[in-house]
GROMACS .gro file of C-alpha atoms in nm:
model
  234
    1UNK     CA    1   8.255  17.539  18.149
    2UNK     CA    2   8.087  17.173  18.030
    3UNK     CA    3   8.125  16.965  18.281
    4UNK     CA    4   7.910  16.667  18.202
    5UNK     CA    5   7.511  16.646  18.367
    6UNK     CA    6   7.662  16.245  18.565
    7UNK     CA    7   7.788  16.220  18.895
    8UNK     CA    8   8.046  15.945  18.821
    9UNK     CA    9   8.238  15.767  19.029
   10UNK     CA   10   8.609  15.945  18.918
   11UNK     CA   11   8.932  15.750  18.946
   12UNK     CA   12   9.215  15.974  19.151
   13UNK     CA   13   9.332  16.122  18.815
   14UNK     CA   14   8.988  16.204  18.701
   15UNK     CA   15   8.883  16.383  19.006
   16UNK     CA   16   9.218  16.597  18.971
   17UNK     CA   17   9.120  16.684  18.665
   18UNK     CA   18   8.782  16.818  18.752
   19UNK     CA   19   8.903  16.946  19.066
   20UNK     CA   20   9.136  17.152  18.879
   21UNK     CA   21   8.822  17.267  18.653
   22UNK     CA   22   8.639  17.340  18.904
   23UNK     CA   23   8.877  17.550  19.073
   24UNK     CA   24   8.931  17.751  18.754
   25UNK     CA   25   8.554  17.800  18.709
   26UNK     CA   26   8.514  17.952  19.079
   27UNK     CA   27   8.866  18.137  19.070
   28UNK     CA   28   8.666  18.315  18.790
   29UNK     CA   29   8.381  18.407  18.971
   30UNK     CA   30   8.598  18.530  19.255
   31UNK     CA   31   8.768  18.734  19.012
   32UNK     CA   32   8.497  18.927  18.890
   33UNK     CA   33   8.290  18.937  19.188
   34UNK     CA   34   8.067  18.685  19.119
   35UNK     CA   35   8.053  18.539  19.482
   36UNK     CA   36   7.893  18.837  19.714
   37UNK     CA   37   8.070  18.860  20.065
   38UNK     CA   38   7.794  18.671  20.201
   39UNK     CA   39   7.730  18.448  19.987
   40UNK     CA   40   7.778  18.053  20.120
   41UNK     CA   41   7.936  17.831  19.874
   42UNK     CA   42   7.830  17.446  20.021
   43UNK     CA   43   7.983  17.175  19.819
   44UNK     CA   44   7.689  16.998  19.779
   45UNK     CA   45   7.495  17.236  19.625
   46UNK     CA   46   7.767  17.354  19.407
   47UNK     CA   47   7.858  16.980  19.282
   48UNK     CA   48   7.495  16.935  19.219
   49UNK     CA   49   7.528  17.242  18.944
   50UNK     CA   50   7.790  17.113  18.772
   51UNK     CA   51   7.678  16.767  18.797
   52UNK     CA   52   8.016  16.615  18.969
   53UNK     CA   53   8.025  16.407  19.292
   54UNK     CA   54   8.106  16.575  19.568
   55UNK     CA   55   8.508  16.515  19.654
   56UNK     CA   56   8.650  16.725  19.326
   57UNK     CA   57   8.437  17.040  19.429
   58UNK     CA   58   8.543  16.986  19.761
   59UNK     CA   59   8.901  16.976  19.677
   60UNK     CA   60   8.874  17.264  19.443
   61UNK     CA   61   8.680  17.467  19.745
   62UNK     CA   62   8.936  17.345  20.012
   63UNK     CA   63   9.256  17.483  19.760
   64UNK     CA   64   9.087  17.773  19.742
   65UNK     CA   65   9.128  17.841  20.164
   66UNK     CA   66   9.428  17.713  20.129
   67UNK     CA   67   9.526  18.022  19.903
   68UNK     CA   68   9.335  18.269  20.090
   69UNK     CA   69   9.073  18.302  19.863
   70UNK     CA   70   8.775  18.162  20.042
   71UNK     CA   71   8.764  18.110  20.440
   72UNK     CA   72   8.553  17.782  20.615
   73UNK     CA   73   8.217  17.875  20.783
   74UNK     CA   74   7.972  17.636  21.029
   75UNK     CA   75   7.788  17.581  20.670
   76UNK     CA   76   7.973  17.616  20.381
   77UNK     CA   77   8.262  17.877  20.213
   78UNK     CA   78   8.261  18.213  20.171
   79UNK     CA   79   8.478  18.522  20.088
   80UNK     CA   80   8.699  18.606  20.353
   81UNK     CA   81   8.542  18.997  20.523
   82UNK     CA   82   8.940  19.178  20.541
   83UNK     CA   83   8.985  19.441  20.825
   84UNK     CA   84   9.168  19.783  20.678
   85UNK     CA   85   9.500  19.610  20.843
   86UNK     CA   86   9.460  19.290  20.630
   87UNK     CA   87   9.398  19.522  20.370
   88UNK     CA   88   9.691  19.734  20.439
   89UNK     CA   89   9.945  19.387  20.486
   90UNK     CA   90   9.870  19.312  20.132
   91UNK     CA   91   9.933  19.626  20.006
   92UNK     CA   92  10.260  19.632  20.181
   93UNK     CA   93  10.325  19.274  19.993
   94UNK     CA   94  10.263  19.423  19.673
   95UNK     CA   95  10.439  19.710  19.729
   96UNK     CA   96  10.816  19.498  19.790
   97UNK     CA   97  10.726  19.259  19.492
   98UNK     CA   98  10.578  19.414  19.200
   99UNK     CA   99  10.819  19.710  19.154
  100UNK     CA  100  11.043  19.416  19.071
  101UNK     CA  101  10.872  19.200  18.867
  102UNK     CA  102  10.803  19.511  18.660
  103UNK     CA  103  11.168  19.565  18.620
  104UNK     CA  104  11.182  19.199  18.514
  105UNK     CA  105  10.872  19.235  18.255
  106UNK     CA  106  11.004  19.516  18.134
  107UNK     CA  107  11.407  19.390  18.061
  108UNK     CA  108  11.203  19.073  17.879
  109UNK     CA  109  10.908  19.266  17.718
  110UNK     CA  110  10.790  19.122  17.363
  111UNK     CA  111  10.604  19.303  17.107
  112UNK     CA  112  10.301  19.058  17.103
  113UNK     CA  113  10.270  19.153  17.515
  114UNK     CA  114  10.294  19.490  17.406
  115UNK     CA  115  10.034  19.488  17.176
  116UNK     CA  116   9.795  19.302  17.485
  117UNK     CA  117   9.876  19.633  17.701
  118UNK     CA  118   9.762  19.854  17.447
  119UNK     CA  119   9.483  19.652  17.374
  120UNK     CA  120   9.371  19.641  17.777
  121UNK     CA  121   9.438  20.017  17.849
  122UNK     CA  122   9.260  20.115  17.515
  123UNK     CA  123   8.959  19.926  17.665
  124UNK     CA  124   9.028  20.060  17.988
  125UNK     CA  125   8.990  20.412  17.890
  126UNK     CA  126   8.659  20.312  17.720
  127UNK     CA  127   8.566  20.150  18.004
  128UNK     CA  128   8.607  20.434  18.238
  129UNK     CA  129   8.433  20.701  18.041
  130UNK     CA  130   8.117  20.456  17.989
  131UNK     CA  131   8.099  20.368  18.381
  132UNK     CA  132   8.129  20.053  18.220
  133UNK     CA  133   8.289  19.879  18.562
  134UNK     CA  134   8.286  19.503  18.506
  135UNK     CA  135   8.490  19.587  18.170
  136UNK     CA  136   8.732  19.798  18.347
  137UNK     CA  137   8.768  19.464  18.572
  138UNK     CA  138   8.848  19.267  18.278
  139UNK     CA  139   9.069  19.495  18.061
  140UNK     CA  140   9.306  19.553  18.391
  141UNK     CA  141   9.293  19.166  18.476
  142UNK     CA  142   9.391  19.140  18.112
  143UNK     CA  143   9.672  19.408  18.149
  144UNK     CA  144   9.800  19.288  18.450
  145UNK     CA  145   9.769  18.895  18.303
  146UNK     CA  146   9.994  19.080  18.015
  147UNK     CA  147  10.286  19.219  18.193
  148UNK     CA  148  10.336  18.934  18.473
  149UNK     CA  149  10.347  18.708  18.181
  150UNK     CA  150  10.675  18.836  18.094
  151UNK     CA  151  10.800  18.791  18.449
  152UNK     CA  152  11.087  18.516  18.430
  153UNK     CA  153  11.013  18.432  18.814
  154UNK     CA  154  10.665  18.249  18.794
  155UNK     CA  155  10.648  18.150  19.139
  156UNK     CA  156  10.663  18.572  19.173
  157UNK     CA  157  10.426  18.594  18.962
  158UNK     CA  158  10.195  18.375  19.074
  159UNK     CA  159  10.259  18.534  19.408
  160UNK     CA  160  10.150  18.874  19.298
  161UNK     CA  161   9.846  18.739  19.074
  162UNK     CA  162   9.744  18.580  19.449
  163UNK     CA  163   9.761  18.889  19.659
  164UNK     CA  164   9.602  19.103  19.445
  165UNK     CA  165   9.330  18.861  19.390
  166UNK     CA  166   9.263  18.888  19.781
  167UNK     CA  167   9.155  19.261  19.756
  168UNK     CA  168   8.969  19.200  19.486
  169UNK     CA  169   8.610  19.213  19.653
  170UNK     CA  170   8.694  19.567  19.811
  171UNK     CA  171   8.784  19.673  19.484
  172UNK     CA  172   8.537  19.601  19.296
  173UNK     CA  173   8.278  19.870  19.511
  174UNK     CA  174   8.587  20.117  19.499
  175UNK     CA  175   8.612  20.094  19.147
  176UNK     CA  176   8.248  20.182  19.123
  177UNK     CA  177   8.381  20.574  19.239
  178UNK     CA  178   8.536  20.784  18.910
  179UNK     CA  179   8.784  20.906  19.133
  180UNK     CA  180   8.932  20.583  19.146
  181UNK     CA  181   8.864  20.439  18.823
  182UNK     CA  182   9.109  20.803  18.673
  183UNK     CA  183   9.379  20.702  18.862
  184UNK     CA  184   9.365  20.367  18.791
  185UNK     CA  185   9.381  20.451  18.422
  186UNK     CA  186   9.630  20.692  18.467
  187UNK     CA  187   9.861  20.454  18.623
  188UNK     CA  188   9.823  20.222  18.403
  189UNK     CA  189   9.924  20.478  18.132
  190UNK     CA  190  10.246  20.539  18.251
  191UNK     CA  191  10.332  20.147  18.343
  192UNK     CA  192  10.260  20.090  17.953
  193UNK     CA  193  10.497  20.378  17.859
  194UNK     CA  194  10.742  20.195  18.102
  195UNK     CA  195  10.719  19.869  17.951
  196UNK     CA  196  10.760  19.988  17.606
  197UNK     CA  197  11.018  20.172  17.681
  198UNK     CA  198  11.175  19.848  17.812
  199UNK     CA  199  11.303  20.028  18.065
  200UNK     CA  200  11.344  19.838  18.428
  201UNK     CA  201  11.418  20.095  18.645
  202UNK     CA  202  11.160  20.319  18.499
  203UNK     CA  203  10.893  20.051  18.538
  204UNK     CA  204  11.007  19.961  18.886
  205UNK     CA  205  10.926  20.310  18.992
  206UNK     CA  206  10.579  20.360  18.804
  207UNK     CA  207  10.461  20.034  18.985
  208UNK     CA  208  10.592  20.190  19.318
  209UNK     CA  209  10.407  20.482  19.270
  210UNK     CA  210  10.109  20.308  19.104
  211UNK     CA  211  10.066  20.020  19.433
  212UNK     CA  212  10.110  20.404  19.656
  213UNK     CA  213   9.827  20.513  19.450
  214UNK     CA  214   9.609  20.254  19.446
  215UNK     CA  215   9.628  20.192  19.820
  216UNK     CA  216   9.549  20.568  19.896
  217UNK     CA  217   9.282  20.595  19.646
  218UNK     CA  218   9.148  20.228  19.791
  219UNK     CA  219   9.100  20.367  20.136
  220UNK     CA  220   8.944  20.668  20.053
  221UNK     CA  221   8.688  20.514  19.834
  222UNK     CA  222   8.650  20.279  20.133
  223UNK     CA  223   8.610  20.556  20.377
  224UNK     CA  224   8.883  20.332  20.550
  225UNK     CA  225   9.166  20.530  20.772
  226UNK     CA  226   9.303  20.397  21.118
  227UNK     CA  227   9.517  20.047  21.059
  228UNK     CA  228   9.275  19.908  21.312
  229UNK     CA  229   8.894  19.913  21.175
  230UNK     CA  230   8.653  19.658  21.060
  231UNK     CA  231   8.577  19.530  20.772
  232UNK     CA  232   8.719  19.702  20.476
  233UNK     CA  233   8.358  19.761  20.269
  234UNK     CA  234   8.261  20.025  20.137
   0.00000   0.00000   0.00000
């Protein structure tokens, strides 16, 4: 992202704007584990790397707790540390939504989003058998981008994209186990037969089963069991 090397003054709309890009740059590095767990983000240091004034990183940062994404510390942001019961909550979450916003993707499936679920799991697959982890991230980002997509509800989907962006730092050292990676592939095998199948009810069950899996595979990678432990790192 180009942000400019000034420090301008920005009228109200300007800052929005940047605040916006901002947020998108460091939603990114969330995503893909770019920001350790104890990493501090302080928004002067940050708006001195993308040479910006202070206020639209600090918006962008302060959105960010807002959605859950990054918790306020005595200096600075960082990644919220979940217990195995936050952990679990989500999970639950995701469980009573996604099943039907599959059934929705799936009754309003087109070919082109068809051809971007191929395209992910194919690189998925390659991913996996090359311990190639940070493309596994990607290509199941990209899958699950694909399919919510097609989800009429957007304020679902955005809901969804959200939640499971909040386990995303406890995934990514899960995902580092084979174990986990296979069943991740498998299940999204057999969500892609769903969908192009256009089949609602069909898909509605794989995701059941595929959340199930996922959340029992998490917490073993984890070495994670009673409802009422620490933090949930492996």
């Amino acid at each position: 992202m180009t942000l400019g090397s000034a420090a301008p003054v920005e009228s109200i709309g300007r800052r929005d704007s940047l605040a916006e890009q901002v947020y998108a740059d460091l939603l990114t590095r969330l995503r893909h584990g770019r920001v350790a767990p104890d990493q501090r983000l302080v928004d002067v240091e940050l708006a001195r790397g993308y040479g910006l004034s202070r206020m639209p990183v600090r918006d962008a940062l302060l959105r960010l707790v807002a959605e859950g994404y990054l918790v306020g510390t005595t200096r600075g942001f960082k990644v919220p540390a979940l217990a195995s019961q936050d952990v679990r909550d989500i999970f639950e979450i995701r469980r009573l939504l996604e099943p039907q916003a599959a059934a929705s993707a799936a009754g309003a499936m087109s070919d082109e989003a068809l051809e971007a679920l191929g395209a992910a799991h194919a690189e998925c697959r390659r991913a996996h058998g090359t311990d190639d982890i940070d493309a596994m991230i990607v290509s199941n980002m990209a899958f699950r981008a694909a399919w919510l997509g097609r989800v009429a509800n957007r304020r679902l989907a955005e809901t969804i994209f959200r939640f499971v962006d909040h386990v995303q730092a406890v995934r990514l050292a899960t995902l580092r186990h084979r174990d986990t990676r296979a069943i991740v592939v498998d299940g999204l095998g057999h969500l892609r037969a769903a969908f192009q199948a256009r089949d609602p009810e069909l898909a509605a069950a794989c995701m059941g089963r595929f959340v199930d899996d996922a959340q029992a595979a998490f917490f073993r990678a984890a070495g994670v069991e009673g409802p009422h432990d620490g933090p949930a790192h492996s």
